Coordinates of C-alpha atoms in Angstrom, one line a residue:
Chain A
X39 CA 0.0 0.0 0.0
X40 CA 1.4 3.5 -0.9
X41 CA 2.5 5.5 2.0
X42 CA 3.6 9.2 2.7
X43 CA 5.2 10.1 6.0
X44 CA 6.0 13.7 6.9
X45 CA 8.1 15.1 9.7
X46 CA 7.9 16.9 11.9
X47 CA 4.1 17.1 12.4
X48 CA 4.4 20.4 13.9
X49 CA 6.9 23.1 14.0
X50 CA 7.0 26.6 15.6
X51 CA 9.6 29.2 14.7
X52 CA 10.1 32.8 14.7
X53 CA 9.9 35.2 11.8
X54 CA 13.1 35.2 9.8
X55 CA 14.0 31.7 10.7
X56 CA 14.7 29.0 7.9
X57 CA 12.7 25.7 8.1
X58 CA 13.1 22.4 6.4
X59 CA 10.1 20.0 6.1
X60 CA 10.6 16.3 5.3
X61 CA 8.6 13.7 3.3
X62 CA 9.4 10.3 2.8
X63 CA 7.3 7.9 0.7
X64 CA 6.7 4.3 -0.5
X65 CA 4.8 4.0 -3.7
X66 CA 4.5 1.6 -6.6
X67 CA 5.5 3.1 -9.9
X68 CA 6.6 6.5 -8.8
X69 CA 5.4 9.2 -11.0
X70 CA 5.6 12.5 -9.0
X71 CA 5.7 14.1 -5.7
X72 CA 3.7 17.3 -4.8
X73 CA 3.8 19.8 -2.2
X74 CA 0.7 21.9 -1.2
X75 CA 0.1 24.6 1.3
X76 CA -3.2 24.4 3.2
X77 CA -4.4 27.4 5.2
X78 CA -8.0 27.6 6.2
X79 CA -9.5 26.1 3.1
X80 CA -8.3 23.8 0.6
X81 CA -4.6 23.1 -0.5
X82 CA -3.0 25.2 -2.9
X83 CA -0.4 23.8 -5.3
X84 CA 3.3 24.6 -4.6
X85 CA 5.6 22.2 -6.4
X86 CA 5.6 19.0 -8.5
X87 CA 8.8 17.0 -8.5
X88 CA 9.5 14.2 -10.9
X89 CA 13.3 14.1 -11.2
X90 CA 15.9 13.5 -8.5
X91 CA 18.3 16.3 -7.6
X92 CA 16.6 19.1 -9.6
X93 CA 15.6 22.0 -7.2
X94 CA 12.4 23.8 -7.7
X95 CA 12.2 27.3 -6.5
X96 CA 9.5 29.8 -6.0
X97 CA 10.5 32.9 -4.0
X98 CA 11.5 32.0 -0.5
X99 CA 10.3 28.3 -1.0
X100 CA 12.3 25.6 -2.7
X101 CA 12.1 21.8 -2.9
X102 CA 14.2 19.0 -4.1
X103 CA 13.5 15.2 -4.6
X104 CA 15.8 12.2 -3.8
X105 CA 14.5 9.2 -5.5
X106 CA 17.3 7.1 -4.1
X107 CA 16.3 7.8 -0.6
X108 CA 12.6 8.0 -1.4
X109 CA 12.3 11.5 0.0
X110 CA 11.8 15.0 -0.5
X111 CA 12.4 18.4 1.4
X112 CA 10.6 21.7 1.5
X113 CA 12.7 24.7 2.5
X114 CA 11.3 28.0 3.5
X115 CA 13.9 30.7 4.1
X116 CA 13.2 34.1 6.0
X117 CA 10.1 32.8 7.1
X118 CA 7.0 35.2 7.6
X119 CA 3.7 35.0 9.6
X120 CA 1.9 34.4 6.3
X121 CA 4.0 31.2 5.8
X122 CA 2.0 29.7 8.8
X123 CA -0.1 26.8 7.5
X124 CA -0.2 23.1 7.1
X125 CA 2.3 21.9 4.4
X126 CA 1.1 18.6 2.6
X127 CA 3.2 16.3 0.8
X128 CA 1.5 13.8 -1.7
X129 CA 2.8 11.1 -4.0
X130 CA 1.3 9.9 -7.3
X131 CA 2.0 6.3 -8.4
X132 CA 0.8 4.2 -11.1
X133 CA -2.7 5.7 -11.2
X134 CA -3.8 9.5 -11.2
X135 CA -4.6 9.0 -7.5
X136 CA -2.6 11.3 -4.9
X137 CA -1.8 9.8 -1.5
X138 CA -1.3 12.4 1.1
X139 CA 0.9 12.6 4.3
X140 CA -0.5 13.9 7.5
X141 CA 1.0 17.3 6.9
X142 CA 3.4 19.5 8.8
X143 CA 1.7 22.4 10.7
X144 CA 4.1 25.4 10.6
X145 CA 3.6 28.3 12.9
X146 CA 5.6 31.4 12.3
X147 CA 5.5 33.7 15.4
X148 CA 6.4 37.5 15.0
Chain B
X234 CA -7.4 33.0 -10.5
X235 CA -9.3 30.0 -9.2
X236 CA -9.2 26.8 -11.3
X237 CA -11.9 25.1 -9.2
X238 CA -15.2 26.3 -7.7
X239 CA -16.8 24.5 -5.1
X240 CA -20.2 25.1 -3.5
X241 CA -21.5 25.4 -0.8
X242 CA -18.6 26.4 1.3
X243 CA -20.5 25.5 4.6
X244 CA -23.6 23.4 5.3
X245 CA -25.2 22.9 8.6
X246 CA -28.3 20.5 8.6
X247 CA -30.3 17.9 10.5
X248 CA -29.7 14.2 10.5
X249 CA -31.3 12.4 7.7
X250 CA -31.0 15.3 5.1
X251 CA -29.3 14.7 1.8
X252 CA -26.8 17.3 0.9
X253 CA -25.4 18.0 -2.6
X254 CA -22.0 19.6 -3.2
X255 CA -20.9 21.0 -6.6
X256 CA -17.6 21.0 -8.0
X257 CA -16.8 23.0 -11.3
X258 CA -13.8 23.2 -13.3
X259 CA -13.2 26.8 -14.3
X260 CA -10.1 26.7 -16.5
X261 CA -10.4 23.6 -18.6
X262 CA -12.7 20.6 -19.4
X263 CA -12.1 17.9 -16.8
X264 CA -12.9 14.3 -17.6
X265 CA -11.6 13.3 -14.2
X266 CA -12.3 14.9 -10.8
X267 CA -11.6 13.7 -7.5
X268 CA -13.5 13.9 -4.3
X269 CA -11.7 13.9 -0.8
X270 CA -12.7 13.9 2.8
X271 CA -10.6 15.5 5.5
X272 CA -11.4 14.9 9.3
X273 CA -9.9 17.3 11.9
X274 CA -6.2 17.0 12.2
X275 CA -6.1 14.3 9.6
X276 CA -4.9 14.4 6.0
X277 CA -7.0 14.3 2.9
X278 CA -8.4 10.9 2.0
X279 CA -9.5 10.1 -1.4
X280 CA -13.2 8.9 -1.5
X281 CA -13.7 8.5 -5.2
X282 CA -12.7 9.4 -8.7
X283 CA -15.4 10.8 -10.7
X284 CA -15.4 10.1 -14.4
X285 CA -17.3 12.2 -17.0
X286 CA -20.0 10.1 -18.7
X287 CA -19.3 6.9 -16.6
X288 CA -19.6 5.5 -13.2
X289 CA -17.3 6.9 -10.5
X290 CA -14.8 4.7 -9.0
X291 CA -14.8 4.5 -5.3
X292 CA -12.1 3.9 -2.9
X293 CA -12.2 0.7 -0.4
X294 CA -14.5 1.5 2.5
X295 CA -16.5 4.2 0.8
X296 CA -20.1 3.5 0.4
X297 CA -21.3 4.2 -3.1
X298 CA -25.0 4.3 -2.2
X299 CA -24.2 6.8 0.5
X300 CA -22.0 9.1 -1.5
X301 CA -23.5 9.6 -4.9
X302 CA -21.4 11.1 -7.6
X303 CA -22.6 12.5 -10.8
X304 CA -20.2 13.8 -13.5
X305 CA -22.7 14.8 -16.1
X306 CA -20.5 17.3 -17.9
X307 CA -16.9 18.2 -18.5
X308 CA -17.0 21.0 -16.0
X309 CA -19.2 19.7 -13.3
X310 CA -19.1 17.0 -10.7
X311 CA -21.5 16.7 -7.8
X312 CA -21.3 14.6 -4.6
X313 CA -24.6 14.0 -2.7
X314 CA -24.2 12.8 0.8
X315 CA -27.6 10.9 1.2
X316 CA -29.3 10.6 4.5
X317 CA -26.4 12.3 6.3
X318 CA -25.7 11.6 9.9
X319 CA -23.4 13.2 12.4
X320 CA -20.5 10.9 11.7
X321 CA -20.6 12.2 8.1
X322 CA -19.6 15.7 9.3
X323 CA -16.2 16.5 7.7
X324 CA -14.6 18.7 5.1
X325 CA -15.2 17.6 1.6
X326 CA -12.8 18.8 -1.1
X327 CA -12.8 18.2 -4.9
X328 CA -9.9 18.5 -7.2
X329 CA -9.5 18.7 -11.1
X330 CA -6.6 17.9 -13.2
X331 CA -5.8 18.4 -16.8
X332 CA -5.7 15.2 -18.7
X333 CA -5.5 14.1 -22.4
X334 CA -2.7 14.7 -25.0
X335 CA 0.1 16.8 -23.9
X336 CA -0.9 16.8 -20.2
X337 CA 0.6 13.8 -18.8
X338 CA 1.5 13.9 -15.0
X339 CA -0.3 17.3 -14.1
X340 CA -0.8 18.5 -10.7
X341 CA -4.3 18.4 -9.1
X342 CA -6.0 21.8 -8.2
X343 CA -8.4 21.9 -5.4
X344 CA -11.6 23.6 -4.6
X345 CA -12.1 25.6 -1.6
X346 CA -13.9 22.8 0.2
X347 CA -17.2 22.2 1.9
X348 CA -17.5 22.0 5.6
X349 CA -20.4 19.8 6.4
X350 CA -22.0 19.7 9.9
X351 CA -24.8 17.3 10.6
X352 CA -26.7 17.9 13.8

């Protein structure tokens, strides 16, 4: 059965700190790994990773995939209070279905 | 702008009521849409895959007679929770994804979700 594990489950930091969120997975016929940010409503798409070692970057957020280690990290530099959210990692295997992890709840204090 | 529109955003109703939730793909025609459920402090769990013009595919443990899915057009899928009970209270979210030629391995985009509370 496909599985996604995220760590830590919860993280509290101060504005300006850098954070690293982790995602490990077990999936049959891996196709892609996706990161989403969920605030009060539904998740918003951040990144989709398919190839190992290629960093995807968007402003202060970046992510990289390691297919050998079956894992990915999401980095957020110079955190702001607006980064407070639940960050979800999901993987897509042989079908179009996404399997989600439980998420990391990030709280950025002023 | 929004890719997916979901309505209503909040429903409170009595036990035994049937509730219909709509999911519209705004940006593109979607032959496939997905319905998820999220309980408090839990992650998203896929309930079913909605296929335009054919029957939905339900995940193990999801009652198809309880959660009726209709995907009658390329831009609209509906989920009806029939005879809802308090244990059906949850956050229901739909998603769409570009498919077809030239769109292999696209991300899913989510609606804003529907918070369902059954009294």
